[in-house]
Short mmCIF file of C-alpha atoms in Angstrom, two decimals:
data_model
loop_
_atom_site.label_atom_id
_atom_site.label_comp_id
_atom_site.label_asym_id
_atom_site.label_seq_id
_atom_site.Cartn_x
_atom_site.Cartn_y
_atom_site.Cartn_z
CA UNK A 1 62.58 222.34 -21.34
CA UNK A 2 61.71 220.27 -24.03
CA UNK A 3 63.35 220.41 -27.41
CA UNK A 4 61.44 219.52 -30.63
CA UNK A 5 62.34 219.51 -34.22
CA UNK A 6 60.01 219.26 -37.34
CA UNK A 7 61.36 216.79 -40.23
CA UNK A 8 60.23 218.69 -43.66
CA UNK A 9 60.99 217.55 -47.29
CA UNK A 10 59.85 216.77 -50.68
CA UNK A 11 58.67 213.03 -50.99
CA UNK A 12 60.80 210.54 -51.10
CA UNK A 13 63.81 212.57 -50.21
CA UNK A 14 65.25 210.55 -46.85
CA UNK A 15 62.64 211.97 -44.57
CA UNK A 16 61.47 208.73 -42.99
CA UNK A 17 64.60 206.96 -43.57
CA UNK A 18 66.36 209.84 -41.18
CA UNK A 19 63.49 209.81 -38.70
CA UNK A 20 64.01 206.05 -38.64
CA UNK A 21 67.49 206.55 -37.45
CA UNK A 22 66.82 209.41 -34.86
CA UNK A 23 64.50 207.35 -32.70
CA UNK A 24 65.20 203.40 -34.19
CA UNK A 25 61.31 203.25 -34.86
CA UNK A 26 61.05 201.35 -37.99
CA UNK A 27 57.90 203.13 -39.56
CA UNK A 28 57.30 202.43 -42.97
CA UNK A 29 59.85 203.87 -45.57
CA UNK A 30 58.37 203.70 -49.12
CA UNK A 31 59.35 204.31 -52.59
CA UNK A 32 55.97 206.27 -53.24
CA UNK A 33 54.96 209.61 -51.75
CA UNK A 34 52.59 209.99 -48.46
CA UNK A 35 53.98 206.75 -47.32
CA UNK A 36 53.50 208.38 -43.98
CA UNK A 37 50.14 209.61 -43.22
CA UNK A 38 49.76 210.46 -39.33
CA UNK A 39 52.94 212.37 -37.75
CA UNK A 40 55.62 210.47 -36.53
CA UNK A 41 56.69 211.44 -33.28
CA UNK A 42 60.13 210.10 -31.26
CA UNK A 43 62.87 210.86 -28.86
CA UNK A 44 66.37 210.55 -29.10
CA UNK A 45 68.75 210.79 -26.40
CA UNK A 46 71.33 213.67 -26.55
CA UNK A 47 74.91 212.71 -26.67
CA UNK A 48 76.94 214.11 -23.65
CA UNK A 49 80.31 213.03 -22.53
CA UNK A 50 79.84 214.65 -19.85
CA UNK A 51 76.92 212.80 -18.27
CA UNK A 52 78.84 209.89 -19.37
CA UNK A 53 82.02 210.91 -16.65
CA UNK A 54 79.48 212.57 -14.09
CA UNK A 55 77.87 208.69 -13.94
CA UNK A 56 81.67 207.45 -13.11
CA UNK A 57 82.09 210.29 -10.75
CA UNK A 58 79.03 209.80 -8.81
CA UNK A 59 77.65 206.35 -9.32
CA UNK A 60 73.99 207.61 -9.29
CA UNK A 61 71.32 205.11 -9.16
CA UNK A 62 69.06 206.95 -11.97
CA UNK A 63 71.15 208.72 -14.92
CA UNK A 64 69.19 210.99 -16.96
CA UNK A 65 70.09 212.51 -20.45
CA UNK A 66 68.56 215.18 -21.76
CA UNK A 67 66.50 214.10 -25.19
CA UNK A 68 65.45 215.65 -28.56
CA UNK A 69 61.73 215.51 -29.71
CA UNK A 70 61.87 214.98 -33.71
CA UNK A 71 58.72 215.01 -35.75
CA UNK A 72 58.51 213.39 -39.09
CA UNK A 73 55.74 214.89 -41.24
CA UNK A 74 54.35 213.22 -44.77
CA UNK A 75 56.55 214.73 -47.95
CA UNK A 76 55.14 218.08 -48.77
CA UNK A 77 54.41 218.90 -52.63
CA UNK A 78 53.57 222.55 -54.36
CA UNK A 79 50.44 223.20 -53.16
CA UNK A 80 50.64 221.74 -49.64
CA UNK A 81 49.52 224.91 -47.68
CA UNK A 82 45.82 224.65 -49.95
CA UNK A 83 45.51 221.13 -48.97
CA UNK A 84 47.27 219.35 -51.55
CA UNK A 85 48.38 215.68 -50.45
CA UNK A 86 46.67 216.85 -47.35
CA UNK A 87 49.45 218.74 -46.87
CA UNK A 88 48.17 221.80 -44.84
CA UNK A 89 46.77 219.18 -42.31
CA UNK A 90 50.85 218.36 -42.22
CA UNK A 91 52.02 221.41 -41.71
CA UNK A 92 49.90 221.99 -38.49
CA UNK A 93 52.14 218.82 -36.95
CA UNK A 94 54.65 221.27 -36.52
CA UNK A 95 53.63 224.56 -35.46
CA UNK A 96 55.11 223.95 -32.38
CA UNK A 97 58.66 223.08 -32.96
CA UNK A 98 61.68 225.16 -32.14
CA UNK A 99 63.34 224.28 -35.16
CA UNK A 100 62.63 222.91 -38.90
CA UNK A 101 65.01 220.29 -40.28
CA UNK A 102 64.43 220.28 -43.89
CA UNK A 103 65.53 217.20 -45.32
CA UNK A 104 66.89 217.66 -49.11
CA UNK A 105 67.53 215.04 -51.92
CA UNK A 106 71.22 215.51 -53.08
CA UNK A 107 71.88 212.12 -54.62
CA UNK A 108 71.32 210.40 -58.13
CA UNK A 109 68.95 206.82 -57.73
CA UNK A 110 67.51 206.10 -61.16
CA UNK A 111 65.47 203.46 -58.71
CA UNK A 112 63.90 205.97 -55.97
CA UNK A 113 61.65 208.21 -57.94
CA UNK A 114 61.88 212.02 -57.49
CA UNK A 115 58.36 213.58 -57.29
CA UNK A 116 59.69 216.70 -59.66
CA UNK A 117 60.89 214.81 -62.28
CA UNK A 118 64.72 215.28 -61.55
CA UNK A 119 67.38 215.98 -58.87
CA UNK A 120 67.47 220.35 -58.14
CA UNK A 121 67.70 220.66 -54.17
CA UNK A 122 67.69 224.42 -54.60
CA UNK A 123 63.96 224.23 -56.62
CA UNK A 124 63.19 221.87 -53.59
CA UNK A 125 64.13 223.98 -51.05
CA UNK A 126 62.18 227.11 -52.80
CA UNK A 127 59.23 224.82 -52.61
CA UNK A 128 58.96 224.08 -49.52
CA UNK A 129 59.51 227.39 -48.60
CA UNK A 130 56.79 229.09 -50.68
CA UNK A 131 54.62 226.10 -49.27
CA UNK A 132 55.22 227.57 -45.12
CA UNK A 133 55.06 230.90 -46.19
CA UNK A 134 51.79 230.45 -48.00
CA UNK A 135 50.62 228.52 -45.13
CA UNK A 136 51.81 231.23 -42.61
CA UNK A 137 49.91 233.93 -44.95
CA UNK A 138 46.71 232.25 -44.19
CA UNK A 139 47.40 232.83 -40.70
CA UNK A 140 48.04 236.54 -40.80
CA UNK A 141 45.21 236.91 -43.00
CA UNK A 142 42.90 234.94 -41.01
CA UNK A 143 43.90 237.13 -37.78
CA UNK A 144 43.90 240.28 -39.70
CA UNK A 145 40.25 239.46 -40.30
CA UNK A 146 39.60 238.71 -37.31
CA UNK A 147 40.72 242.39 -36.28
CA UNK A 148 38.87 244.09 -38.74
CA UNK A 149 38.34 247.63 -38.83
CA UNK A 150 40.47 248.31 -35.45
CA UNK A 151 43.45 247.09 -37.45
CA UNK A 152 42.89 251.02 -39.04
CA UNK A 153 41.14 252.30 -35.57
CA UNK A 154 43.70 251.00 -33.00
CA UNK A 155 44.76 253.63 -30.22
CA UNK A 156 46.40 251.69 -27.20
CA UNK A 157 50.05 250.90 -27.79
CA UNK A 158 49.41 247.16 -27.55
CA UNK A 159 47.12 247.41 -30.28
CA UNK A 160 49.12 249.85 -32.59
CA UNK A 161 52.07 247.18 -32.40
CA UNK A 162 49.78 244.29 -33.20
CA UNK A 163 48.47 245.87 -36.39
CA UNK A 164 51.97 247.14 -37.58
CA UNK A 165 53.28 244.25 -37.02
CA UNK A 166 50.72 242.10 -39.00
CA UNK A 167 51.00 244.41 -41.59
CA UNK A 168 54.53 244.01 -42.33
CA UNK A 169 54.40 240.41 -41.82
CA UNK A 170 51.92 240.29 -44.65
CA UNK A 171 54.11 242.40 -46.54
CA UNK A 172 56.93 240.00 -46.08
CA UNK A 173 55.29 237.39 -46.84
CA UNK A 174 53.35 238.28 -49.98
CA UNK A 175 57.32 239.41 -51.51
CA UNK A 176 58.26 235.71 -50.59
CA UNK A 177 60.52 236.43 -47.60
CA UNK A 178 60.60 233.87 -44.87
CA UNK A 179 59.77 235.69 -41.25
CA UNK A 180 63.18 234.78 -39.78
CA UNK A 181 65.08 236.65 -42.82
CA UNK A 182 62.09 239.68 -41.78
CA UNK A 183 64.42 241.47 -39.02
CA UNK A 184 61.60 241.82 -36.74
CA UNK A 185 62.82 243.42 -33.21
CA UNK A 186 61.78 241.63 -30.27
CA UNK A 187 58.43 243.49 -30.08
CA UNK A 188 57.14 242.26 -32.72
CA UNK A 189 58.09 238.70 -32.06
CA UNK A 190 56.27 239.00 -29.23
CA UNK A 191 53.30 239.85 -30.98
CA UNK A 192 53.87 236.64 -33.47
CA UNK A 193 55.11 234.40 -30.89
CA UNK A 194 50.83 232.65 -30.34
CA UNK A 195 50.42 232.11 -34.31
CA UNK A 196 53.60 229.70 -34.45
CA UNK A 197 54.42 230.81 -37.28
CA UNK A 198 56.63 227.99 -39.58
CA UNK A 199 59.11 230.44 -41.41
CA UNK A 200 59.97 232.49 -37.88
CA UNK A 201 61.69 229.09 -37.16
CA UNK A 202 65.37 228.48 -37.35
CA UNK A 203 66.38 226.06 -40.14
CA UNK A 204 69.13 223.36 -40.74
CA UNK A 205 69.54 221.79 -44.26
CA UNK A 206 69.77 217.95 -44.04
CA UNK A 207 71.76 217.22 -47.70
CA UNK A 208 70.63 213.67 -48.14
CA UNK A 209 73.68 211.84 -50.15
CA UNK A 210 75.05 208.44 -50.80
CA UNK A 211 77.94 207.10 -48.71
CA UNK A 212 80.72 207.94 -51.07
CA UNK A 213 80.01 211.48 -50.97
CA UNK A 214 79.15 211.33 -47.35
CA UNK A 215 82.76 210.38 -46.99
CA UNK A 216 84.06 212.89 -48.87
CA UNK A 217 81.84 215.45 -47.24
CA UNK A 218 80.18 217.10 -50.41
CA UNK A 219 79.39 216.77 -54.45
CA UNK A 220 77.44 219.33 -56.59
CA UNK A 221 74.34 219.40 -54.74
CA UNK A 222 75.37 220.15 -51.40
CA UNK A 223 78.05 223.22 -52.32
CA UNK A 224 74.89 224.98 -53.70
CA UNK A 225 72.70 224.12 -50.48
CA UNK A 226 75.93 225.34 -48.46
CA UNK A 227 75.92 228.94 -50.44
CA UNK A 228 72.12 229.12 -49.72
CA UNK A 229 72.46 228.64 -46.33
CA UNK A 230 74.91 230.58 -45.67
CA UNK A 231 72.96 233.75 -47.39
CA UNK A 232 70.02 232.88 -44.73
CA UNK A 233 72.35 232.28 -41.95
CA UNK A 234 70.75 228.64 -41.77
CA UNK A 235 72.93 225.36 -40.94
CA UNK A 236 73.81 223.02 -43.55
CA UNK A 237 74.65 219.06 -42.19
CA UNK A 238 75.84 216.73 -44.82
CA UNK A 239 74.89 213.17 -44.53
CA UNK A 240 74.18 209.79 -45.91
CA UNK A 241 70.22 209.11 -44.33
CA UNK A 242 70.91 205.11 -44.98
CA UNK A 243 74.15 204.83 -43.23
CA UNK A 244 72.47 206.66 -40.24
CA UNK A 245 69.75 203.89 -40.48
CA UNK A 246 72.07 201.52 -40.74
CA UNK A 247 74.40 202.77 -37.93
CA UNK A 248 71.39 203.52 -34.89
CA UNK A 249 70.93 199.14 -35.28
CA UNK A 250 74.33 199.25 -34.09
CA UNK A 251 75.94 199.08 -30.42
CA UNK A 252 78.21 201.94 -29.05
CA UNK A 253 81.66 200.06 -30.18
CA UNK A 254 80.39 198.64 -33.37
CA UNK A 255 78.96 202.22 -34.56
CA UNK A 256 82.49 203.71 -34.03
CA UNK A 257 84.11 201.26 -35.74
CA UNK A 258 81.59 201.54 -38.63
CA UNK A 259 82.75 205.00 -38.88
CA UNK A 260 86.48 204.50 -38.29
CA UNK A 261 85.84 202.19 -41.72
CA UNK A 262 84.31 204.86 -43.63
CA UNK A 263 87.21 207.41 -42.42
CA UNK A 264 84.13 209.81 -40.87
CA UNK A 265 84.97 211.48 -37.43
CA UNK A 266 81.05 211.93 -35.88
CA UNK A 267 78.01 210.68 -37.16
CA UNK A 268 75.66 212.62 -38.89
CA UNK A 269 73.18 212.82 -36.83
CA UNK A 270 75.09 214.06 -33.86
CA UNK A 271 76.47 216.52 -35.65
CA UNK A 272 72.93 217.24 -36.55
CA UNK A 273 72.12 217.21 -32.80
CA UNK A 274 74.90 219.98 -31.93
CA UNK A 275 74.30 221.96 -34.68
CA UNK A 276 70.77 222.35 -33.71
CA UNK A 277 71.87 223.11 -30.16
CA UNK A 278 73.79 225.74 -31.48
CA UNK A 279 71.41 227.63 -33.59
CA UNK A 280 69.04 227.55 -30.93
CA UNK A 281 71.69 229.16 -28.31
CA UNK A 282 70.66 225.99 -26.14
CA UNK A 283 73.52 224.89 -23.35
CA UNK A 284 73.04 222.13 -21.05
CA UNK A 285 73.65 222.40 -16.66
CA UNK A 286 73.78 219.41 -14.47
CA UNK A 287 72.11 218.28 -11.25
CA UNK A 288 73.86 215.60 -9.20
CA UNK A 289 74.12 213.60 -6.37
CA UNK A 290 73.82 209.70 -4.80
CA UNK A 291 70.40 209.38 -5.97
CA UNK A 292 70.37 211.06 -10.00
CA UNK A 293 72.36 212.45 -12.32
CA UNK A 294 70.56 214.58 -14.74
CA UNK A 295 71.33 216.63 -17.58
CA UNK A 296 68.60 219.96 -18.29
CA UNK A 297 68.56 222.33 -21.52
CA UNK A 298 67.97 225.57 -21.22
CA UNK A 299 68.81 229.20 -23.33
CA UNK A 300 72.10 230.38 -23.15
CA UNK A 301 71.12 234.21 -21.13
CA UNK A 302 68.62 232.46 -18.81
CA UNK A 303 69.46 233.45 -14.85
CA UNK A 304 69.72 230.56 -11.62
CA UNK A 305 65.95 231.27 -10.96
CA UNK A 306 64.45 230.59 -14.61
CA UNK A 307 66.87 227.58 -14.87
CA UNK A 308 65.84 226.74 -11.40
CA UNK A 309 62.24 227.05 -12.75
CA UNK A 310 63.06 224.12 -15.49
CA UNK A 311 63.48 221.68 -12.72
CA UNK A 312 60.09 222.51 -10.99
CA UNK A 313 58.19 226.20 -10.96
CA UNK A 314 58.06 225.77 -6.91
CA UNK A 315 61.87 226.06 -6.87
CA UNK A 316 61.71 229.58 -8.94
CA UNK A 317 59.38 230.67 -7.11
CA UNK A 318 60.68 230.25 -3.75
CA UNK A 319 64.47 230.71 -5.31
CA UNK A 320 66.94 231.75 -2.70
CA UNK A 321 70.38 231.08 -4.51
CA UNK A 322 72.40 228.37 -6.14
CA UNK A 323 75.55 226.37 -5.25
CA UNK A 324 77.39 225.52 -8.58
CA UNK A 325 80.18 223.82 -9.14
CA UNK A 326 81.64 224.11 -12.90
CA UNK A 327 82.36 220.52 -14.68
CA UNK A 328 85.88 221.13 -15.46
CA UNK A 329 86.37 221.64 -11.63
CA UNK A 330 84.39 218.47 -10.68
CA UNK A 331 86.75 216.78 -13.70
CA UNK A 332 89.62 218.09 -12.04
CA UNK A 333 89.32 217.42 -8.35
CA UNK A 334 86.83 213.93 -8.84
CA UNK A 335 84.77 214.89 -5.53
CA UNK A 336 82.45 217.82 -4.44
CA UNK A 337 84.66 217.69 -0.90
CA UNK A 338 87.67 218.03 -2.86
CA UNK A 339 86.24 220.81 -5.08
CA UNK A 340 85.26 222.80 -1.81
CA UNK A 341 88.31 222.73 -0.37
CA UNK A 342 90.22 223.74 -3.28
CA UNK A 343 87.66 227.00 -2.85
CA UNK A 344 86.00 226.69 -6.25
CA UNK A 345 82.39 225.64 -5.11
CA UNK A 346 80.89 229.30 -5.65
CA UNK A 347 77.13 230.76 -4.41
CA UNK A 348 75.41 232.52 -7.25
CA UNK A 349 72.43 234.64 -7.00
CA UNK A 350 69.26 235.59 -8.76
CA UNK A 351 70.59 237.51 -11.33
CA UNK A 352 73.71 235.01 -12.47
CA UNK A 353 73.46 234.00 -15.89
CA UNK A 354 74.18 230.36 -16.04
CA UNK A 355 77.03 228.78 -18.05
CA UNK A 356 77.35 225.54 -19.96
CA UNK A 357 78.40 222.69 -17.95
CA UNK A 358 77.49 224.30 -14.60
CA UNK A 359 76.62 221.39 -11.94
CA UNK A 360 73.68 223.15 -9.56
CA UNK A 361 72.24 222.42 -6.11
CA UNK A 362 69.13 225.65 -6.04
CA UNK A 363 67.98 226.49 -2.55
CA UNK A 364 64.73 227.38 -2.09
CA UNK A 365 61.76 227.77 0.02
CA UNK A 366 58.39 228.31 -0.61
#
């Protein structure tokens, strides 16, 4: 499965600058807002010990980490979801993420302009949120008009959930409540889960600052991002966008010295990629053997079959059952033969719920 984040912000906040980083594309970065037009698209490779000792272990020819989709938008301003600075043409670049990484200005530069006048990353934040929610409004609206009359008329169960459902969406909407602060049961994310809705999404606060507080780890800004988030049960990273920038030109060696010098343990942006991870509830199995290594995401909950279904549909479909081997036993022992012997290689079914870290050969036959 492929994992994709949306970049949001305020112009002129660190958007581009971070996206930069992610992917080492060096699109334009300007000191002037809508200095990026079309939507940005890259990958960046996950980091994985893991993969890195499986390639030792195995010495596959082909070594494949699992990546990260990010998706750098233009700044939004107030009035973005009625078209202002083109902005509801924006937001449609990322209806389709799993996750929104709003990028927020916590720094002073009397140099890099700030499109509000002055530094406030909770006004910022409220911004761009009324912005989605208007723009997920129009969608309700436009589907409740759709509907029509049978929104009052509806009979069949699938139909009564629909218009409930759109009707307290609306509702939470119009009182300024984001979707994913909505408690909506399972139902009736079903019923929302084709409109893509942006304020359903899961959200991590990117607190843009300059490298002395990035060292220390906060200033004023980021403590009141950090109480925010924690009221919305949203993830907060705290991180300098420019040393990133400066640290993805950078070999493997030379970035952890880099850090070593600043006295900072991970970089922000893998702590960016984990955290992410996290509030998704995404873990990460193995195949392996002579030819590949390869790492594959998937939802913590999801059974061998679905998993199996990841790697091709044809090997759900014809799943029969699945030989793991867990990657502290493959640490341990150093060889499959070794692990087998030692009577840990188990045979799981179709209804075992796969773990983090689990190394898989599926049988199948269709």
């Amino acid at each position: 499965m492929s994992l994709k984040a949306g970049i949001v912000g305020l112009p002129n906040v660190g958007k581009s600058t971070l996206f930069n980083a992610i992917t080492k594309k060096h699109i334009l970065a300007a000191n002037y807002p809508f200095a990026t037009i079309e939507p940005n698209v890259g990958v960046v490779i996950v980091p994985d010990e893991r993969l890195d000792n499986l390639n030792v272990l195995y010495h596959p020819k082909s070594l494949v980490p699992t990546s990260f989709e990010f998706t750098d938008i233009a700044g939004l301003v107030k009035g973005a979801s009625k078209g202002e600075g083109l902005g509801n043409k924006f937001l449609s670049h990322i209806r389709e993420v799993d996750a929104i990484v709003n990028v927020v200005r916590c720094f002073e530069n009397a140099e890099i302009t700030h499109v509000e006048g002055k530094i406030d990353p909770i006004r910022d934040i409220e911004i761009i949120k009324t912005e989605l929610i208007l723009a997920d409004l129009e969608t309700i609206d436009g589907r409740i008009q759709r509907i029509g009359k049978k929104m009052d008329m509806a009979k069949e169960k699938k139909e009564k959930l629909e218009a409930e459902t759109l009707k307290k969406t609306k509702e939470l909407l119009e009182n300024g409540i984001a979707l994913r602060l909505g408690n909506l049961n399972e139902d009736e994310l079903e019923v929302l889960k084709p409109f893509n809705l942006l304020t359903i999404k899961p959200v991590i606060y990117v607190t843009n600052v300059n490298e002395d507080d990035a060292v220390v780890g906060d200033n004023e800004y980021t403590k009141k991002v950090k109480e925010l988030a924690a009221n919305e049960n949203a993830g907060v990273i705290v991180m300098s966008c420019q040393i990133e920038s400066e640290l993805s030109d950078l070999d493997h060696e030379e970035k952890k010295a880099f850090l070593q010098e600043l006295g900072i343990t991970n970089s922000g942006l893998d702590r960016l990629i984990f955290q992410t991870y996290s509030l998704l509830g995404l873990r990460t199995f193995f195949t392996a053997g002579e030819k590949e290594v390869k790492a594959w995401t998937f939802k913590k909950g999801m059974k061998a079959p679905q998993c199996a279904g990841i790697i091709h549909s044809d090997i759900e479909r014809g799943f029969i059952r699945a030989e793991i081997i867990s990657y502290e036993d493959i640490e341990r022992y150093k060889t499959e033969i070794k692990v087998k012997e030692a009577g840990r290689l188990r045979v799981e079914g179709k209804e075992y719920e796969m773990e983090d870290g689990d190394i898989c050969y599926f049988r199948f036959n269709v």
